[in-house]
């Protein structure tokens, strides 16, 4: 049985299979054809952090596939009162057909998966956000951006950055990452990405200079400087990230057709300017919509690869 905990566990062909499945299901949905890919299946959705896109995309997605989603906030289930993850996993996975979890450390979701009888999907951890990256790359496929793709990520070395690193390393495109000093990516994840990049031909460049990272890229992306769980560091972070805003000045260094992505929620005036976020090259709302379809692709693929 396969889980979807990190893109590390997937080959290039598997990632592209899931994305092509998502694009097919999106076309069917847009044509008004809702096929019962997962009739009467239940998706348990455990949230230990807030969410708009992840919750709505999975809950709507499973419904459109013929099943139903169960929203389980950790405030409302016994997990929030200290019931161990391994007990929660054994109980819930005997009742539902698939589980999506948004939590803090990756080790928590790995523990859940170890004890689960059903496929588990990572809906964001401190280390990774793989379901978001599927929607991001799907958006680039739809906008014909994947040939000679050069992506830059400007900002915090966080769960989004790590997932971009793994995706670039697996699929073989160029990725530049510019973070302020002290906010670099996790070194173990970087080492893994660099070793995968040798096989795929990906070019990965790490720098502390956003201008250097922006030169001639075809896609620019960023994320909040203060991720969920880092609220106490907000004041310091806002100072340390000075100069890392993706604005028109920075975008002018990129390819003239450079597209902009952001997983959202965005904090205008901090990691991105209003003009870039709302500009003609911003794909952020196509990207957000694709969460729905990418998530359906992942669920159907896992359901088919259950054995
Ligand atoms: N991008 C994303 O995962 O958004 P939510 O936190 O709203 O789910
Ligand atoms: N890096 C952000 C992503 C939110 C979707 C966070 O973890 O809060």
PDB file of C-alpha atoms and ligand atoms in Angstrom:
ATOM      1  CA  UNK A   1       0.000   0.000   0.000  1.00  0.00           C
ATOM      2  CA  UNK A   2       1.323   3.429  -0.950  1.00  0.00           C
ATOM      3  CA  UNK A   3       1.079   6.598   1.139  1.00  0.00           C
ATOM      4  CA  UNK A   4       1.592  10.198  -0.034  1.00  0.00           C
ATOM      5  CA  UNK A   5       3.841  11.544   2.733  1.00  0.00           C
ATOM      6  CA  UNK A   6       6.588  13.197   0.680  1.00  0.00           C
ATOM      7  CA  UNK A   7       7.498  13.348  -3.018  1.00  0.00           C
ATOM      8  CA  UNK A   8      10.699  11.492  -2.079  1.00  0.00           C
ATOM      9  CA  UNK A   9       8.675   8.268  -2.229  1.00  0.00           C
ATOM     10  CA  UNK A  10       7.637   8.795  -5.874  1.00  0.00           C
ATOM     11  CA  UNK A  11       9.394   8.377  -9.209  1.00  0.00           C
ATOM     12  CA  UNK A  12       9.185  10.954 -11.960  1.00  0.00           C
ATOM     13  CA  UNK A  13       6.837   8.682 -13.917  1.00  0.00           C
ATOM     14  CA  UNK A  14       4.540   8.220 -10.928  1.00  0.00           C
ATOM     15  CA  UNK A  15       4.378  11.980 -10.285  1.00  0.00           C
ATOM     16  CA  UNK A  16       3.513  12.603 -13.948  1.00  0.00           C
ATOM     17  CA  UNK A  17       0.930   9.765 -13.911  1.00  0.00           C
ATOM     18  CA  UNK A  18      -0.845  11.382 -10.952  1.00  0.00           C
ATOM     19  CA  UNK A  19      -0.742  14.802 -12.626  1.00  0.00           C
ATOM     20  CA  UNK A  20      -2.116  13.470 -15.910  1.00  0.00           C
ATOM     21  CA  UNK A  21      -4.872  11.700 -13.996  1.00  0.00           C
ATOM     22  CA  UNK A  22      -5.652  14.986 -12.217  1.00  0.00           C
ATOM     23  CA  UNK A  23      -5.812  16.841 -15.549  1.00  0.00           C
ATOM     24  CA  UNK A  24      -8.179  14.191 -16.991  1.00  0.00           C
ATOM     25  CA  UNK A  25     -10.432  14.365 -13.916  1.00  0.00           C
ATOM     26  CA  UNK A  26     -10.397  18.179 -14.081  1.00  0.00           C
ATOM     27  CA  UNK A  27     -11.534  18.092 -17.742  1.00  0.00           C
ATOM     28  CA  UNK A  28     -14.327  15.666 -16.845  1.00  0.00           C
ATOM     29  CA  UNK A  29     -15.396  17.849 -13.907  1.00  0.00           C
ATOM     30  CA  UNK A  30     -15.414  20.979 -16.095  1.00  0.00           C
ATOM     31  CA  UNK A  31     -17.528  19.114 -18.659  1.00  0.00           C
ATOM     32  CA  UNK A  32     -20.024  18.323 -15.896  1.00  0.00           C
ATOM     33  CA  UNK A  33     -19.119  14.631 -15.788  1.00  0.00           C
ATOM     34  CA  UNK A  34     -18.618  13.509 -12.194  1.00  0.00           C
ATOM     35  CA  UNK A  35     -17.525   9.873 -12.282  1.00  0.00           C
ATOM     36  CA  UNK A  36     -17.726   7.762  -9.149  1.00  0.00           C
ATOM     37  CA  UNK A  37     -14.026   6.925  -8.950  1.00  0.00           C
ATOM     38  CA  UNK A  38     -14.327   6.245  -5.193  1.00  0.00           C
ATOM     39  CA  UNK A  39     -17.975   5.326  -4.524  1.00  0.00           C
ATOM     40  CA  UNK A  40     -19.004   5.386  -0.864  1.00  0.00           C
ATOM     41  CA  UNK A  41     -15.371   5.784   0.249  1.00  0.00           C
ATOM     42  CA  UNK A  42     -14.661   7.892   3.345  1.00  0.00           C
ATOM     43  CA  UNK A  43     -11.703  10.245   3.676  1.00  0.00           C
ATOM     44  CA  UNK A  44     -10.773  11.118   7.279  1.00  0.00           C
ATOM     45  CA  UNK A  45      -9.212  14.614   7.387  1.00  0.00           C
ATOM     46  CA  UNK A  46      -7.243  15.339  10.564  1.00  0.00           C
ATOM     47  CA  UNK A  47      -6.221  18.964  11.066  1.00  0.00           C
ATOM     48  CA  UNK A  48      -3.818  20.081  13.792  1.00  0.00           C
ATOM     49  CA  UNK A  49      -3.342  23.448  12.020  1.00  0.00           C
ATOM     50  CA  UNK A  50      -5.700  25.878  10.232  1.00  0.00           C
ATOM     51  CA  UNK A  51      -6.599  25.511   6.562  1.00  0.00           C
ATOM     52  CA  UNK A  52      -8.774  26.980   3.844  1.00  0.00           C
ATOM     53  CA  UNK A  53      -7.568  25.402   0.560  1.00  0.00           C
ATOM     54  CA  UNK A  54      -6.539  21.994   1.865  1.00  0.00           C
ATOM     55  CA  UNK A  55      -9.754  21.410   3.734  1.00  0.00           C
ATOM     56  CA  UNK A  56     -12.066  22.625   0.978  1.00  0.00           C
ATOM     57  CA  UNK A  57     -10.171  20.853  -1.833  1.00  0.00           C
ATOM     58  CA  UNK A  58     -10.074  17.458  -0.111  1.00  0.00           C
ATOM     59  CA  UNK A  59     -13.631  17.633   1.223  1.00  0.00           C
ATOM     60  CA  UNK A  60     -15.092  18.773  -2.105  1.00  0.00           C
ATOM     61  CA  UNK A  61     -12.741  16.456  -4.005  1.00  0.00           C
ATOM     62  CA  UNK A  62     -13.768  13.240  -2.254  1.00  0.00           C
ATOM     63  CA  UNK A  63     -17.440  14.208  -2.629  1.00  0.00           C
ATOM     64  CA  UNK A  64     -16.983  14.737  -6.388  1.00  0.00           C
ATOM     65  CA  UNK A  65     -15.366  11.271  -6.571  1.00  0.00           C
ATOM     66  CA  UNK A  66     -18.460   9.681  -5.044  1.00  0.00           C
ATOM     67  CA  UNK A  67     -17.275   9.526  -1.438  1.00  0.00           C
ATOM     68  CA  UNK A  68     -17.453  11.669   1.671  1.00  0.00           C
ATOM     69  CA  UNK A  69     -14.974  13.616   3.793  1.00  0.00           C
ATOM     70  CA  UNK A  70     -14.904  13.705   7.594  1.00  0.00           C
ATOM     71  CA  UNK A  71     -13.402  16.898   8.991  1.00  0.00           C
ATOM     72  CA  UNK A  72     -11.592  16.006  12.209  1.00  0.00           C
ATOM     73  CA  UNK A  73     -10.090  19.029  13.953  1.00  0.00           C
ATOM     74  CA  UNK A  74      -7.620  17.959  16.625  1.00  0.00           C
ATOM     75  CA  UNK A  75      -9.479  20.325  18.985  1.00  0.00           C
ATOM     76  CA  UNK A  76     -12.505  18.077  18.673  1.00  0.00           C
ATOM     77  CA  UNK A  77     -11.010  14.585  18.665  1.00  0.00           C
ATOM     78  CA  UNK A  78      -9.162  12.836  21.508  1.00  0.00           C
ATOM     79  CA  UNK A  79      -5.822  13.373  19.720  1.00  0.00           C
ATOM     80  CA  UNK A  80      -5.977  16.973  20.956  1.00  0.00           C
ATOM     81  CA  UNK A  81      -6.356  15.705  24.531  1.00  0.00           C
ATOM     82  CA  UNK A  82      -3.318  13.457  24.303  1.00  0.00           C
ATOM     83  CA  UNK A  83      -4.505  10.194  22.740  1.00  0.00           C
ATOM     84  CA  UNK A  84      -1.382   8.820  21.011  1.00  0.00           C
ATOM     85  CA  UNK A  85      -1.023   9.091  17.228  1.00  0.00           C
ATOM     86  CA  UNK A  86      -0.532   5.331  16.953  1.00  0.00           C
ATOM     87  CA  UNK A  87      -3.842   4.636  18.719  1.00  0.00           C
ATOM     88  CA  UNK A  88      -5.647   7.294  16.669  1.00  0.00           C
ATOM     89  CA  UNK A  89      -4.214   5.705  13.501  1.00  0.00           C
ATOM     90  CA  UNK A  90      -5.339   2.185  14.395  1.00  0.00           C
ATOM     91  CA  UNK A  91      -8.857   3.321  15.295  1.00  0.00           C
ATOM     92  CA  UNK A  92      -9.560   5.739  12.446  1.00  0.00           C
ATOM     93  CA  UNK A  93      -7.961   3.591   9.740  1.00  0.00           C
ATOM     94  CA  UNK A  94     -10.270   0.684  10.657  1.00  0.00           C
ATOM     95  CA  UNK A  95     -13.276   2.895   9.915  1.00  0.00           C
ATOM     96  CA  UNK A  96     -12.332   5.029   6.905  1.00  0.00           C
ATOM     97  CA  UNK A  97     -10.787   4.260   3.487  1.00  0.00           C
ATOM     98  CA  UNK A  98      -8.126   6.977   3.338  1.00  0.00           C
ATOM     99  CA  UNK A  99      -6.716   9.606   5.704  1.00  0.00           C
ATOM    100  CA  UNK A 100      -5.325  13.090   5.108  1.00  0.00           C
ATOM    101  CA  UNK A 101      -3.390  14.748   7.935  1.00  0.00           C
ATOM    102  CA  UNK A 102      -2.137  18.293   8.473  1.00  0.00           C
ATOM    103  CA  UNK A 103       0.207  18.351  11.448  1.00  0.00           C
ATOM    104  CA  UNK A 104       3.505  19.638  12.833  1.00  0.00           C
ATOM    105  CA  UNK A 105       6.495  17.289  12.529  1.00  0.00           C
ATOM    106  CA  UNK A 106       6.854  14.861   9.634  1.00  0.00           C
ATOM    107  CA  UNK A 107       7.612  12.142  12.189  1.00  0.00           C
ATOM    108  CA  UNK A 108       4.000  12.377  13.453  1.00  0.00           C
ATOM    109  CA  UNK A 109       2.525  11.619  10.038  1.00  0.00           C
ATOM    110  CA  UNK A 110       5.082   8.856   9.513  1.00  0.00           C
ATOM    111  CA  UNK A 111       4.028   7.308  12.793  1.00  0.00           C
ATOM    112  CA  UNK A 112       0.381   7.517  11.782  1.00  0.00           C
ATOM    113  CA  UNK A 113       1.165   5.844   8.432  1.00  0.00           C
ATOM    114  CA  UNK A 114       3.136   3.077  10.150  1.00  0.00           C
ATOM    115  CA  UNK A 115       0.049   2.094  12.156  1.00  0.00           C
ATOM    116  CA  UNK A 116      -2.545   2.816   9.457  1.00  0.00           C
ATOM    117  CA  UNK A 117      -4.443   0.161   7.498  1.00  0.00           C
ATOM    118  CA  UNK A 118      -5.286   2.701   4.771  1.00  0.00           C
ATOM    119  CA  UNK A 119      -3.338   5.175   2.578  1.00  0.00           C
ATOM    120  CA  UNK A 120      -2.270   8.391   4.353  1.00  0.00           C
ATOM    121  CA  UNK A 121      -1.822  11.750   2.604  1.00  0.00           C
ATOM    122  CA  UNK A 122       0.341  14.597   3.906  1.00  0.00           C
ATOM    123  CA  UNK A 123      -1.779  17.764   3.908  1.00  0.00           C
ATOM    124  CA  UNK A 124       1.220  19.798   5.195  1.00  0.00           C
ATOM    125  CA  UNK A 125       3.827  19.260   7.878  1.00  0.00           C
ATOM    126  CA  UNK A 126       6.595  21.530   9.136  1.00  0.00           C
ATOM    127  CA  UNK A 127       8.944  19.818   6.641  1.00  0.00           C
ATOM    128  CA  UNK A 128       6.840  19.270   3.488  1.00  0.00           C
ATOM    129  CA  UNK A 129       3.723  20.332   1.568  1.00  0.00           C
ATOM    130  CA  UNK A 130       3.662  17.780  -1.287  1.00  0.00           C
ATOM    131  CA  UNK A 131      -0.027  18.053  -2.222  1.00  0.00           C
ATOM    132  CA  UNK A 132       0.471  21.768  -2.897  1.00  0.00           C
ATOM    133  CA  UNK A 133       3.378  21.075  -5.236  1.00  0.00           C
ATOM    134  CA  UNK A 134       1.220  18.743  -7.307  1.00  0.00           C
ATOM    135  CA  UNK A 135      -1.233  21.615  -7.891  1.00  0.00           C
ATOM    136  CA  UNK A 136       1.646  23.997  -8.618  1.00  0.00           C
ATOM    137  CA  UNK A 137       3.219  21.782 -11.268  1.00  0.00           C
ATOM    138  CA  UNK A 138      -0.187  20.942 -12.732  1.00  0.00           C
ATOM    139  CA  UNK A 139      -0.746  24.695 -13.198  1.00  0.00           C
ATOM    140  CA  UNK A 140       2.607  25.014 -14.981  1.00  0.00           C
ATOM    141  CA  UNK A 141       1.698  22.066 -17.252  1.00  0.00           C
ATOM    142  CA  UNK A 142      -1.599  23.724 -18.181  1.00  0.00           C
ATOM    143  CA  UNK A 143       0.149  27.016 -18.942  1.00  0.00           C
ATOM    144  CA  UNK A 144       2.788  25.240 -21.104  1.00  0.00           C
ATOM    145  CA  UNK A 145       5.596  26.372 -18.807  1.00  0.00           C
ATOM    146  CA  UNK A 146       7.382  23.035 -18.366  1.00  0.00           C
ATOM    147  CA  UNK A 147       9.872  23.155 -21.269  1.00  0.00           C
ATOM    148  CA  UNK A 148      13.104  24.909 -20.269  1.00  0.00           C
ATOM    149  CA  UNK A 149      11.532  25.550 -16.880  1.00  0.00           C
ATOM    150  CA  UNK A 150      13.624  27.690 -14.534  1.00  0.00           C
ATOM    151  CA  UNK A 151      11.982  28.304 -11.164  1.00  0.00           C
ATOM    152  CA  UNK A 152      13.153  30.586  -8.405  1.00  0.00           C
ATOM    153  CA  UNK A 153      11.921  30.409  -4.826  1.00  0.00           C
ATOM    154  CA  UNK A 154      12.570  33.590  -2.833  1.00  0.00           C
ATOM    155  CA  UNK A 155      12.052  33.565   0.947  1.00  0.00           C
ATOM    156  CA  UNK A 156      12.014  31.187   3.883  1.00  0.00           C
ATOM    157  CA  UNK A 157      13.630  27.740   3.638  1.00  0.00           C
ATOM    158  CA  UNK A 158      10.413  26.026   4.756  1.00  0.00           C
ATOM    159  CA  UNK A 159       8.009  23.187   3.889  1.00  0.00           C
ATOM    160  CA  UNK A 160       7.238  24.745   0.483  1.00  0.00           C
ATOM    161  CA  UNK A 161      10.922  25.195  -0.358  1.00  0.00           C
ATOM    162  CA  UNK A 162      11.697  21.608   0.612  1.00  0.00           C
ATOM    163  CA  UNK A 163       8.887  20.319  -1.577  1.00  0.00           C
ATOM    164  CA  UNK A 164      10.087  22.438  -4.527  1.00  0.00           C
ATOM    165  CA  UNK A 165      13.575  20.967  -4.031  1.00  0.00           C
ATOM    166  CA  UNK A 166      12.282  17.410  -4.185  1.00  0.00           C
ATOM    167  CA  UNK A 167      10.031  18.121  -7.181  1.00  0.00           C
ATOM    168  CA  UNK A 168      12.841  19.783  -9.172  1.00  0.00           C
ATOM    169  CA  UNK A 169      15.236  16.963  -8.290  1.00  0.00           C
ATOM    170  CA  UNK A 170      12.757  14.288  -9.370  1.00  0.00           C
ATOM    171  CA  UNK A 171      11.506  15.950 -12.556  1.00  0.00           C
ATOM    172  CA  UNK A 172      14.845  17.434 -13.633  1.00  0.00           C
ATOM    173  CA  UNK A 173      14.217  21.188 -13.918  1.00  0.00           C
ATOM    174  CA  UNK A 174      16.265  24.157 -12.718  1.00  0.00           C
ATOM    175  CA  UNK A 175      15.471  25.517  -9.254  1.00  0.00           C
ATOM    176  CA  UNK A 176      17.139  28.431  -7.526  1.00  0.00           C
ATOM    177  CA  UNK A 177      16.468  29.094  -3.860  1.00  0.00           C
ATOM    178  CA  UNK A 178      17.293  32.447  -2.243  1.00  0.00           C
ATOM    179  CA  UNK A 179      16.844  32.712   1.523  1.00  0.00           C
ATOM    180  CA  UNK A 180      18.194  35.211   4.039  1.00  0.00           C
ATOM    181  CA  UNK A 181      21.182  33.976   6.038  1.00  0.00           C
ATOM    182  CA  UNK A 182      19.983  31.784   8.902  1.00  0.00           C
ATOM    183  CA  UNK A 183      16.815  30.702   7.049  1.00  0.00           C
ATOM    184  CA  UNK A 184      18.398  28.189   4.670  1.00  0.00           C
ATOM    185  CA  UNK A 185      16.772  24.890   3.745  1.00  0.00           C
ATOM    186  CA  UNK A 186      17.241  21.735   5.812  1.00  0.00           C
ATOM    187  CA  UNK A 187      20.652  20.306   4.929  1.00  0.00           C
ATOM    188  CA  UNK A 188      19.551  16.645   4.887  1.00  0.00           C
ATOM    189  CA  UNK A 189      16.734  17.449   2.436  1.00  0.00           C
ATOM    190  CA  UNK A 190      19.129  19.506   0.293  1.00  0.00           C
ATOM    191  CA  UNK A 191      21.659  16.669   0.188  1.00  0.00           C
ATOM    192  CA  UNK A 192      18.922  14.264  -0.883  1.00  0.00           C
ATOM    193  CA  UNK A 193      17.753  16.680  -3.603  1.00  0.00           C
ATOM    194  CA  UNK A 194      21.303  17.184  -4.874  1.00  0.00           C
ATOM    195  CA  UNK A 195      21.876  13.441  -5.107  1.00  0.00           C
ATOM    196  CA  UNK A 196      18.562  12.936  -6.989  1.00  0.00           C
ATOM    197  CA  UNK A 197      19.416  15.904  -9.225  1.00  0.00           C
ATOM    198  CA  UNK A 198      22.546  14.100 -10.417  1.00  0.00           C
ATOM    199  CA  UNK A 199      20.295  11.335 -11.782  1.00  0.00           C
ATOM    200  CA  UNK A 200      17.565  13.544 -13.275  1.00  0.00           C
ATOM    201  CA  UNK A 201      19.760  16.364 -14.629  1.00  0.00           C
ATOM    202  CA  UNK A 202      18.095  18.990 -12.416  1.00  0.00           C
ATOM    203  CA  UNK A 203      20.116  22.113 -11.692  1.00  0.00           C
ATOM    204  CA  UNK A 204      19.789  23.309  -8.093  1.00  0.00           C
ATOM    205  CA  UNK A 205      21.303  26.613  -7.003  1.00  0.00           C
ATOM    206  CA  UNK A 206      21.260  27.850  -3.406  1.00  0.00           C
ATOM    207  CA  UNK A 207      22.041  31.488  -2.599  1.00  0.00           C
ATOM    208  CA  UNK A 208      21.343  34.336  -0.168  1.00  0.00           C
ATOM    209  CA  UNK A 209      20.984  36.819  -3.052  1.00  0.00           C
ATOM    210  CA  UNK A 210      17.409  37.203  -4.392  1.00  0.00           C
ATOM    211  CA  UNK A 211      18.589  39.254  -7.404  1.00  0.00           C
ATOM    212  CA  UNK A 212      20.986  36.546  -8.529  1.00  0.00           C
ATOM    213  CA  UNK A 213      18.250  33.936  -8.050  1.00  0.00           C
ATOM    214  CA  UNK A 214      15.767  35.917 -10.144  1.00  0.00           C
ATOM    215  CA  UNK A 215      17.881  36.425 -13.260  1.00  0.00           C
ATOM    216  CA  UNK A 216      16.116  35.080 -16.397  1.00  0.00           C
ATOM    217  CA  UNK A 217      13.845  32.636 -14.540  1.00  0.00           C
ATOM    218  CA  UNK A 218      10.523  31.634 -16.112  1.00  0.00           C
ATOM    219  CA  UNK A 219       8.637  31.107 -12.834  1.00  0.00           C
ATOM    220  CA  UNK A 220       9.026  32.940  -9.522  1.00  0.00           C
ATOM    221  CA  UNK A 221       7.472  31.784  -6.282  1.00  0.00           C
ATOM    222  CA  UNK A 222       7.518  32.594  -2.608  1.00  0.00           C
ATOM    223  CA  UNK A 223       5.650  31.799   0.608  1.00  0.00           C
ATOM    224  CA  UNK A 224       4.892  33.447   3.916  1.00  0.00           C
ATOM    225  CA  UNK A 225       7.860  34.452   6.069  1.00  0.00           C
ATOM    226  CA  UNK A 226       5.980  33.241   9.164  1.00  0.00           C
ATOM    227  CA  UNK A 227       4.643  29.722   8.835  1.00  0.00           C
ATOM    228  CA  UNK A 228       2.035  28.185  11.111  1.00  0.00           C
ATOM    229  CA  UNK A 229       3.666  27.484  14.468  1.00  0.00           C
ATOM    230  CA  UNK A 230       6.247  30.309  14.086  1.00  0.00           C
ATOM    231  CA  UNK A 231       4.006  33.149  15.248  1.00  0.00           C
ATOM    232  CA  UNK A 232       6.299  33.940  18.234  1.00  0.00           C
ATOM    233  CA  UNK A 233       9.173  34.698  15.815  1.00  0.00           C
ATOM    234  CA  UNK A 234       7.114  37.087  13.690  1.00  0.00           C
ATOM    235  CA  UNK A 235       8.782  40.364  14.690  1.00  0.00           C
ATOM    236  CA  UNK A 236      12.324  39.051  14.189  1.00  0.00           C
ATOM    237  CA  UNK A 237      11.454  37.347  10.921  1.00  0.00           C
ATOM    238  CA  UNK A 238       9.901  40.468   9.396  1.00  0.00           C
ATOM    239  CA  UNK A 239      13.209  42.288  10.044  1.00  0.00           C
ATOM    240  CA  UNK A 240      15.426  39.442   8.838  1.00  0.00           C
ATOM    241  CA  UNK A 241      13.527  39.051   5.551  1.00  0.00           C
ATOM    242  CA  UNK A 242      13.948  42.702   4.591  1.00  0.00           C
ATOM    243  CA  UNK A 243      14.875  42.811   0.867  1.00  0.00           C
ATOM    244  CA  UNK A 244      13.235  39.485   0.032  1.00  0.00           C
ATOM    245  CA  UNK A 245       9.868  40.834  -1.136  1.00  0.00           C
ATOM    246  CA  UNK A 246       8.921  39.664  -4.640  1.00  0.00           C
ATOM    247  CA  UNK A 247       7.932  42.985  -6.207  1.00  0.00           C
ATOM    248  CA  UNK A 248       8.062  44.534  -9.691  1.00  0.00           C
ATOM    249  CA  UNK A 249      11.715  45.517  -9.239  1.00  0.00           C
ATOM    250  CA  UNK A 250      12.719  41.917  -8.549  1.00  0.00           C
ATOM    251  CA  UNK A 251      10.391  40.524 -11.234  1.00  0.00           C
ATOM    252  CA  UNK A 252      11.968  42.865 -13.811  1.00  0.00           C
ATOM    253  CA  UNK A 253      15.171  40.770 -13.551  1.00  0.00           C
ATOM    254  CA  UNK A 254      13.360  37.602 -14.627  1.00  0.00           C
ATOM    255  CA  UNK A 255      12.301  36.498 -18.117  1.00  0.00           C
ATOM    256  CA  UNK A 256       9.743  39.012 -19.413  1.00  0.00           C
ATOM    257  CA  UNK A 257       6.981  36.363 -19.386  1.00  0.00           C
ATOM    258  CA  UNK A 258       7.917  35.111 -15.927  1.00  0.00           C
ATOM    259  CA  UNK A 259       4.880  33.678 -14.120  1.00  0.00           C
ATOM    260  CA  UNK A 260       4.254  34.064 -10.401  1.00  0.00           C
ATOM    261  CA  UNK A 261       3.042  31.309  -8.062  1.00  0.00           C
ATOM    262  CA  UNK A 262       2.153  31.424  -4.354  1.00  0.00           C
ATOM    263  CA  UNK A 263       0.525  28.614  -2.386  1.00  0.00           C
ATOM    264  CA  UNK A 264      -1.532  31.203  -0.412  1.00  0.00           C
ATOM    265  CA  UNK A 265      -2.421  32.590   2.028  1.00  0.00           C
ATOM    266  CA  UNK A 266      -0.329  35.590   0.894  1.00  0.00           C
ATOM    267  CA  UNK A 267       0.725  38.507   3.053  1.00  0.00           C
ATOM    268  CA  UNK A 268       0.813  41.505   0.721  1.00  0.00           C
ATOM    269  CA  UNK A 269       3.627  43.955   1.372  1.00  0.00           C
ATOM    270  CA  UNK A 270       5.736  41.260   3.050  1.00  0.00           C
ATOM    271  CA  UNK A 271       6.790  38.296   0.860  1.00  0.00           C
ATOM    272  CA  UNK A 272       4.976  39.656  -2.231  1.00  0.00           C
ATOM    273  CA  UNK A 273       3.734  43.038  -3.415  1.00  0.00           C
ATOM    274  CA  UNK A 274       0.081  43.673  -4.270  1.00  0.00           C
ATOM    275  CA  UNK A 275       1.100  44.444  -7.877  1.00  0.00           C
ATOM    276  CA  UNK A 276       2.854  41.119  -8.433  1.00  0.00           C
ATOM    277  CA  UNK A 277       0.167  39.078  -6.704  1.00  0.00           C
ATOM    278  CA  UNK A 278      -2.617  40.730  -8.706  1.00  0.00           C
ATOM    279  CA  UNK A 279      -0.530  41.223 -11.882  1.00  0.00           C
ATOM    280  CA  UNK A 280      -1.163  39.680 -15.312  1.00  0.00           C
ATOM    281  CA  UNK A 281       1.561  37.056 -14.828  1.00  0.00           C
ATOM    282  CA  UNK A 282       0.199  35.831 -11.514  1.00  0.00           C
ATOM    283  CA  UNK A 283      -1.253  32.313 -11.692  1.00  0.00           C
ATOM    284  CA  UNK A 284      -2.144  32.110  -8.012  1.00  0.00           C
ATOM    285  CA  UNK A 285      -5.884  31.563  -8.370  1.00  0.00           C
ATOM    286  CA  UNK A 286      -5.491  28.934 -11.123  1.00  0.00           C
ATOM    287  CA  UNK A 287      -3.006  27.329  -8.751  1.00  0.00           C
ATOM    288  CA  UNK A 288      -5.470  27.465  -5.846  1.00  0.00           C
ATOM    289  CA  UNK A 289      -8.266  25.995  -7.989  1.00  0.00           C
ATOM    290  CA  UNK A 290      -5.970  23.184  -9.053  1.00  0.00           C
ATOM    291  CA  UNK A 291      -5.698  22.062  -5.450  1.00  0.00           C
ATOM    292  CA  UNK A 292      -9.164  20.556  -5.932  1.00  0.00           C
ATOM    293  CA  UNK A 293      -8.244  18.586  -9.051  1.00  0.00           C
ATOM    294  CA  UNK A 294      -4.703  17.625  -8.000  1.00  0.00           C
ATOM    295  CA  UNK A 295      -6.063  16.257  -4.742  1.00  0.00           C
ATOM    296  CA  UNK A 296      -8.578  14.143  -6.639  1.00  0.00           C
ATOM    297  CA  UNK A 297      -5.747  12.755  -8.795  1.00  0.00           C
ATOM    298  CA  UNK A 298      -3.757  11.799  -5.697  1.00  0.00           C
ATOM    299  CA  UNK A 299      -6.740  10.105  -3.991  1.00  0.00           C
ATOM    300  CA  UNK A 300      -7.723   8.089  -7.071  1.00  0.00           C
ATOM    301  CA  UNK A 301      -4.112   7.035  -7.720  1.00  0.00           C
ATOM    302  CA  UNK A 302      -3.646   5.879  -4.101  1.00  0.00           C
ATOM    303  CA  UNK A 303      -6.967   4.051  -4.193  1.00  0.00           C
ATOM    304  CA  UNK A 304      -5.841   2.207  -7.348  1.00  0.00           C
ATOM    305  CA  UNK A 305      -2.438   1.341  -5.828  1.00  0.00           C
ATOM    306  CA  UNK A 306      -3.798  -0.049  -2.582  1.00  0.00           C
ATOM    307  CA  UNK A 307      -2.519  -3.626  -2.875  1.00  0.00           C
TER     308      UNK A 307
HETATM  309  N1  LIG B   1      -1.927  26.521   0.473  1.00  0.00           N
HETATM  310  C1  LIG B   1      -2.566  25.914   1.489  1.00  0.00           C
HETATM  311  O1  LIG B   1      -2.254  24.778   1.868  1.00  0.00           O
HETATM  312  O2  LIG B   1      -3.577  26.644   2.005  1.00  0.00           O
HETATM  313  P1  LIG B   1      -4.420  26.315   3.334  1.00  0.00           P
HETATM  314  O3  LIG B   1      -3.476  26.526   4.498  1.00  0.00           O
HETATM  315  O4  LIG B   1      -5.538  27.305   3.299  1.00  0.00           O
HETATM  316  O5  LIG B   1      -4.885  24.894   3.275  1.00  0.00           O
HETATM  317  N1  LIG B   2       4.652  27.587   4.882  1.00  0.00           N
HETATM  318  C1  LIG B   2       3.265  27.829   5.193  1.00  0.00           C
HETATM  319  C2  LIG B   2       2.391  27.235   4.139  1.00  0.00           C
HETATM  320  C3  LIG B   2       0.919  27.498   4.319  1.00  0.00           C
HETATM  321  C4  LIG B   2       0.058  26.835   3.285  1.00  0.00           C
HETATM  322  C5  LIG B   2       2.951  27.235   6.559  1.00  0.00           C
HETATM  323  O1  LIG B   2       3.437  26.126   6.862  1.00  0.00           O
HETATM  324  O2  LIG B   2       2.232  27.871   7.322  1.00  0.00           O
END
